[in-house]
mmCIF file of C-alpha atoms in Angstrom:
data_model
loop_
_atom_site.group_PDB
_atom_site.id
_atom_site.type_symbol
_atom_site.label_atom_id
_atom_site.label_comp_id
_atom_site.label_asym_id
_atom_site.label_seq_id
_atom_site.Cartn_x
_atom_site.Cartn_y
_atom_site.Cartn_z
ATOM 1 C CA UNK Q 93 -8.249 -14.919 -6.844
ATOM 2 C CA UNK Q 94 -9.603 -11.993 -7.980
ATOM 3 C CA UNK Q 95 -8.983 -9.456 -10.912
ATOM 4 C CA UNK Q 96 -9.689 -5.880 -11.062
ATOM 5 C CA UNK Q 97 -9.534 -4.059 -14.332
ATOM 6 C CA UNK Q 98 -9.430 -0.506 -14.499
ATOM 7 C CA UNK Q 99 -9.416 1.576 -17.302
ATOM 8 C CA UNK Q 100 -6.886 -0.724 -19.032
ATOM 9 C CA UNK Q 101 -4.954 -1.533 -16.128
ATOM 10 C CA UNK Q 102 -5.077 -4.669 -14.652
ATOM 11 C CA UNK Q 103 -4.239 -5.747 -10.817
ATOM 12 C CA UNK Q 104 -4.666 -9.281 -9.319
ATOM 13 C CA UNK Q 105 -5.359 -10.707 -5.859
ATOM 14 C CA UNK Q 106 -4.085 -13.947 -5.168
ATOM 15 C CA UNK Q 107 -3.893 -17.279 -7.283
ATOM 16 C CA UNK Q 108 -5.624 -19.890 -5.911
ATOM 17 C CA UNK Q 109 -4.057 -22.542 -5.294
ATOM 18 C CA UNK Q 110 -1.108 -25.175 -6.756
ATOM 19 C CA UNK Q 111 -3.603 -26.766 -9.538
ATOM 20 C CA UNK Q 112 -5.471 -22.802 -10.266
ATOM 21 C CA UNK Q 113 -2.247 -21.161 -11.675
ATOM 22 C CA UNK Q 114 -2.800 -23.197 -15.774
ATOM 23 C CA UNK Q 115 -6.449 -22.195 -15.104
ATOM 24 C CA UNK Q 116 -5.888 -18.404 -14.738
ATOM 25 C CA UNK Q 117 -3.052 -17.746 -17.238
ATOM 26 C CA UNK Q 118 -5.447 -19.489 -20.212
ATOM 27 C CA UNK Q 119 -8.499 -17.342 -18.275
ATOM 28 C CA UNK Q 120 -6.137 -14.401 -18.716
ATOM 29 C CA UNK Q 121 -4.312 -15.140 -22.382
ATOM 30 C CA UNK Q 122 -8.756 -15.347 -23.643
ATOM 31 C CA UNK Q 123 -8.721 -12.127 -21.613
ATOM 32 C CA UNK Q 124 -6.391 -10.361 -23.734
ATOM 33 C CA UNK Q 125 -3.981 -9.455 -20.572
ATOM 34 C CA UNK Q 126 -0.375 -8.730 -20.911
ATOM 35 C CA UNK Q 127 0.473 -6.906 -18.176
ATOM 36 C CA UNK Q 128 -0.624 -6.154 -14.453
ATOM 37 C CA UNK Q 129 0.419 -3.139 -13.073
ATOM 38 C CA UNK Q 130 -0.221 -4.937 -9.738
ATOM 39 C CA UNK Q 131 0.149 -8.733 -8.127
ATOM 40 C CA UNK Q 132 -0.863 -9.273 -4.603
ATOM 41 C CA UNK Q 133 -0.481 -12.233 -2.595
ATOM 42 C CA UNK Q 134 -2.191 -11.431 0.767
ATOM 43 C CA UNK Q 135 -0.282 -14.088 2.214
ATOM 44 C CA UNK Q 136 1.825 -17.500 2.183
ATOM 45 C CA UNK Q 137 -0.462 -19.757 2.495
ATOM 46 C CA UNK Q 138 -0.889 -22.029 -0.909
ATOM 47 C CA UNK Q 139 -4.659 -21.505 -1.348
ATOM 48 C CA UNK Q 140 -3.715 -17.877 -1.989
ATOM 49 C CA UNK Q 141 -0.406 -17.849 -3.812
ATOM 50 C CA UNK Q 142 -0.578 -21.534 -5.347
ATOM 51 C CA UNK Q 143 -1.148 -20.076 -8.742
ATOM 52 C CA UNK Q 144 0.890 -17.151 -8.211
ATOM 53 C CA UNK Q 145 4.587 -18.352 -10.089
ATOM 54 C CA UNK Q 146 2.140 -19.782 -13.321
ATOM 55 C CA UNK Q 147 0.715 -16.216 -13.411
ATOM 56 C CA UNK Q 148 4.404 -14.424 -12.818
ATOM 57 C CA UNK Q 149 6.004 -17.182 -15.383
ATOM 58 C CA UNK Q 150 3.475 -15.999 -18.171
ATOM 59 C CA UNK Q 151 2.708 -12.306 -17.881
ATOM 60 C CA UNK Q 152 4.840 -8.564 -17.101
ATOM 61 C CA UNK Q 153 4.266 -7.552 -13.811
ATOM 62 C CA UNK Q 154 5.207 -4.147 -12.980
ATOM 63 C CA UNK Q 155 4.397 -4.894 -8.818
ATOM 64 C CA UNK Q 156 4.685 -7.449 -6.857
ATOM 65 C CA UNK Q 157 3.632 -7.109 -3.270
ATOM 66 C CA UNK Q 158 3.864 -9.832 -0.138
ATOM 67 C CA UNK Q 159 3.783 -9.335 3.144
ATOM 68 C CA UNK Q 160 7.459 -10.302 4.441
ATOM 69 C CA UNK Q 161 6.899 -12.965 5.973
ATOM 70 C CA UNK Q 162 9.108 -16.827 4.772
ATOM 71 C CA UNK Q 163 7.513 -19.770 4.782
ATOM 72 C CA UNK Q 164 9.507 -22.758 4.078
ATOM 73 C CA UNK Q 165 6.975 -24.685 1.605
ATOM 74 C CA UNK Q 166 7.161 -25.660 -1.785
ATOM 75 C CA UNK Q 167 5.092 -23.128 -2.778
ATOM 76 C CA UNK Q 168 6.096 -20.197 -1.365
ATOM 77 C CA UNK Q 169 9.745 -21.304 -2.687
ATOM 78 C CA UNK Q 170 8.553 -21.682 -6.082
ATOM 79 C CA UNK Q 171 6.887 -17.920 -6.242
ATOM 80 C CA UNK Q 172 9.957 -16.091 -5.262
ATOM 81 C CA UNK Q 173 12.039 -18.326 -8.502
ATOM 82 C CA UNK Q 174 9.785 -17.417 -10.399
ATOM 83 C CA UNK Q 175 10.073 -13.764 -8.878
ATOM 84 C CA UNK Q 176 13.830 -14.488 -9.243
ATOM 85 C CA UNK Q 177 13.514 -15.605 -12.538
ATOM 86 C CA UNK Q 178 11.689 -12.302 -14.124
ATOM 87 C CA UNK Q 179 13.968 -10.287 -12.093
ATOM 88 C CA UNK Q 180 10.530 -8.929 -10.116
ATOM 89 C CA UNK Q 181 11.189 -7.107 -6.949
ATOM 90 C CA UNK Q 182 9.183 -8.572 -3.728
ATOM 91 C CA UNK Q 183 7.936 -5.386 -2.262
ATOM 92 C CA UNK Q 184 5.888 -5.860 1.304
ATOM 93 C CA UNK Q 185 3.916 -2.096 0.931
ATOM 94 C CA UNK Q 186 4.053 0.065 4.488
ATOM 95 C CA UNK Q 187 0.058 0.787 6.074
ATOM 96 C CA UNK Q 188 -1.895 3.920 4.141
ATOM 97 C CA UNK Q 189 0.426 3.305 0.751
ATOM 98 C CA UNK Q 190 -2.006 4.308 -2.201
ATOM 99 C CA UNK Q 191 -1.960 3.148 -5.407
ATOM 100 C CA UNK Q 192 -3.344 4.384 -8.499
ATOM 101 C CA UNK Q 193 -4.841 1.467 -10.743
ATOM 102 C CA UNK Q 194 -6.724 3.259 -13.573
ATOM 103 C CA UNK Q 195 -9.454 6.048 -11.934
ATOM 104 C CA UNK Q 196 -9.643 3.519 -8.942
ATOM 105 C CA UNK Q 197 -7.039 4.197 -5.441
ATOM 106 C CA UNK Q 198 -6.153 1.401 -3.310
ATOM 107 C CA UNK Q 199 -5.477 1.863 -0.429
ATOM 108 C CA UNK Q 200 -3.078 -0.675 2.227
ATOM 109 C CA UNK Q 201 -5.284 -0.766 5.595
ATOM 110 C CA UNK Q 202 -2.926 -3.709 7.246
ATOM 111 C CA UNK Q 203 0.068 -5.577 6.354
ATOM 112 C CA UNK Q 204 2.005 -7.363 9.143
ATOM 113 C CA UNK Q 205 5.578 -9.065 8.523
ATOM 114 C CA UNK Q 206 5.004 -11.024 11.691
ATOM 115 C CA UNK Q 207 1.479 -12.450 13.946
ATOM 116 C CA UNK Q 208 1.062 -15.601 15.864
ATOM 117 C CA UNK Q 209 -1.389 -16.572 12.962
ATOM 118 C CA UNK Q 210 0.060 -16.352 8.971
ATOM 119 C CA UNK Q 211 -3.728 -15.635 8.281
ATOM 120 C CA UNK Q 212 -3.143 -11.973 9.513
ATOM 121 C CA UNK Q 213 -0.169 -11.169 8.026
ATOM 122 C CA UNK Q 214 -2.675 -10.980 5.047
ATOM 123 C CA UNK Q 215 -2.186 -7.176 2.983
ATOM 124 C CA UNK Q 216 -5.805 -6.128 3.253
ATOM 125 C CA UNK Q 217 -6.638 -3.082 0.680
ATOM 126 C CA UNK Q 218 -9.609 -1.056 0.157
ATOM 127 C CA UNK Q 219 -10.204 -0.030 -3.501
ATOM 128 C CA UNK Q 220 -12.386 3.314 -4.219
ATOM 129 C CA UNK Q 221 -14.054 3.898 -7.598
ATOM 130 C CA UNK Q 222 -15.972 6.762 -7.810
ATOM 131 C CA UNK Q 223 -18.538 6.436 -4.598
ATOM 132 C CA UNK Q 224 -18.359 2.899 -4.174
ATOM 133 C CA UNK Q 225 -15.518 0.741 -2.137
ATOM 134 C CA UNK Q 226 -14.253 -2.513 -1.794
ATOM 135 C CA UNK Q 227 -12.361 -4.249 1.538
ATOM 136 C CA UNK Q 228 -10.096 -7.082 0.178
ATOM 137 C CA UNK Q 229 -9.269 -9.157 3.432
ATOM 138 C CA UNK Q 230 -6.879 -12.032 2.466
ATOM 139 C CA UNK Q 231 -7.844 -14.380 5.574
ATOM 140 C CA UNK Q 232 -7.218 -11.943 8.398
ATOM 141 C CA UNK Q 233 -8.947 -12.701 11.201
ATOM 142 C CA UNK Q 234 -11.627 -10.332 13.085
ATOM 143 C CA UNK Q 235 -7.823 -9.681 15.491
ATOM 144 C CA UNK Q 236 -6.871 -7.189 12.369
ATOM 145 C CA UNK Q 237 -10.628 -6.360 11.561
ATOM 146 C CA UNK Q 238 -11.085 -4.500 14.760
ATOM 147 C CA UNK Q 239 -6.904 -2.742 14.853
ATOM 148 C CA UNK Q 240 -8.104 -1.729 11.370
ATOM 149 C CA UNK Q 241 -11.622 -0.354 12.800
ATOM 150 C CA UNK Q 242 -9.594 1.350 15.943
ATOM 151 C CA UNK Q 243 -6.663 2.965 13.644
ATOM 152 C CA UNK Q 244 -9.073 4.378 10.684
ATOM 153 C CA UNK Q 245 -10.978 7.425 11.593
ATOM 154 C CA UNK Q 246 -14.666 8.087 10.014
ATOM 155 C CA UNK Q 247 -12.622 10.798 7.969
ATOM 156 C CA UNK Q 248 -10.665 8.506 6.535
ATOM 157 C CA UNK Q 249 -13.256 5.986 5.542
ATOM 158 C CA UNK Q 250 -15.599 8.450 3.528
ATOM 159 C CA UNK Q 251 -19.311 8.042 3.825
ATOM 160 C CA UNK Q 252 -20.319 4.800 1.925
ATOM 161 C CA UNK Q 253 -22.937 3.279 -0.095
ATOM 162 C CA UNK Q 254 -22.887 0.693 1.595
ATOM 163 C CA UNK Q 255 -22.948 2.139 5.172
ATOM 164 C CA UNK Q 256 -22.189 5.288 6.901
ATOM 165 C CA UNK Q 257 -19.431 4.184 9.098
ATOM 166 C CA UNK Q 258 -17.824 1.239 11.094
ATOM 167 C CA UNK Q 259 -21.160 -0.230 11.893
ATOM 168 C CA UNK Q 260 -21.307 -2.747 9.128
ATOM 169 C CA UNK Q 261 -18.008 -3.831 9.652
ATOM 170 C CA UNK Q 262 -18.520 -4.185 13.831
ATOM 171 C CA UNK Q 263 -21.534 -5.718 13.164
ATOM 172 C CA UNK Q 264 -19.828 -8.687 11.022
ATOM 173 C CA UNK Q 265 -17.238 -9.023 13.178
ATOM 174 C CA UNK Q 266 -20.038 -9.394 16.085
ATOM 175 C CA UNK Q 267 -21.485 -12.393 13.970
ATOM 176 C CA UNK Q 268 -18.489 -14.116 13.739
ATOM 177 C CA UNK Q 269 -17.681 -13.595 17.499
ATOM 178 C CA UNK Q 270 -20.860 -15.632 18.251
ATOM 179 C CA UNK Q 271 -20.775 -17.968 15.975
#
């Protein structure tokens, strides 16, 4: 999992899995954390939203997003009562939604509501704070790494610290290619 805190605005990225959720929401309660303006589980598999109905259970969300896509185990079954529970809309967010967390934007690069592979149906984002970004990938494969590289423009990807254009990202999905 992973939790971004802006300003004083909080926004989490998965759960872990089944035995993470107790782990996170005492991690979270030492935190101080009340709310998160944003809860993302990149997609239904349980190492990514295992923890996600302890965190839900426990804390206000103000967004939940999913991609929409039903799996029929346990554990995706026991986020949305938990959704159902809180009375928390499942929103699945459309391609080049932005979202303000603090000074940061996020940006949705992929979401897909169906793909031979549940892995990339994963909502990848791209945070930006200040001059510096941040590719969250769920598990999607190099398939949506390269649509994503093909259907974002140098324009829209700002010159980086990191690198100047695709290159870093070809060049990683090269490495995996071969390996």
């Amino acid at each position: 999992s992973i939790l971004i805190k802006s300003q004083d605005e909080y926004m989490l990225i998965d759960a872990g899995n089944n035995n993470d959720g107790d782990k996170l929401v005492s991690y979270f309660n030492y935190l101080g954390i009340k709310n998160f303006k944003y809860v993302v589980g990149t997609h239904a598999h349980e190492d990514h939203i295992g923890g996600l109905d302890s965190v839900i259970k426990q804390f206000n969300i103000e967004n939940f997003y999913m991609p929409n896509t039903a799996t029929t185990t346990q554990t995706f079954l026991d986020v949305l009562n938990a959704l159902e529970k809180k009375k928390i809309a499942l929103k699945t967010p459309e391609v080049g939604t932005k979202l303000k967390l603090g000074n940061s934007e996020i940006e949705v690069l992929s979401v897909k509501n169906k793909a031979e592979e549940l892995n990339d149906t994963s909502i990848v984002l791209r945070l930006v704070y200040k001059n510096v970004s941040f590719l969250f990938t769920g598990d999607a494969t190099t398939n949506v790494e390269k649509e994503i590289i093909q259907t974002t423009n140098e324009t829209n990807l700002e010159k980086e610290n990191t690198f100047e254009d695709t290159t870093y990202v070809k060049n990683i999905s090269n490495i995996e290619e071969k390996n």
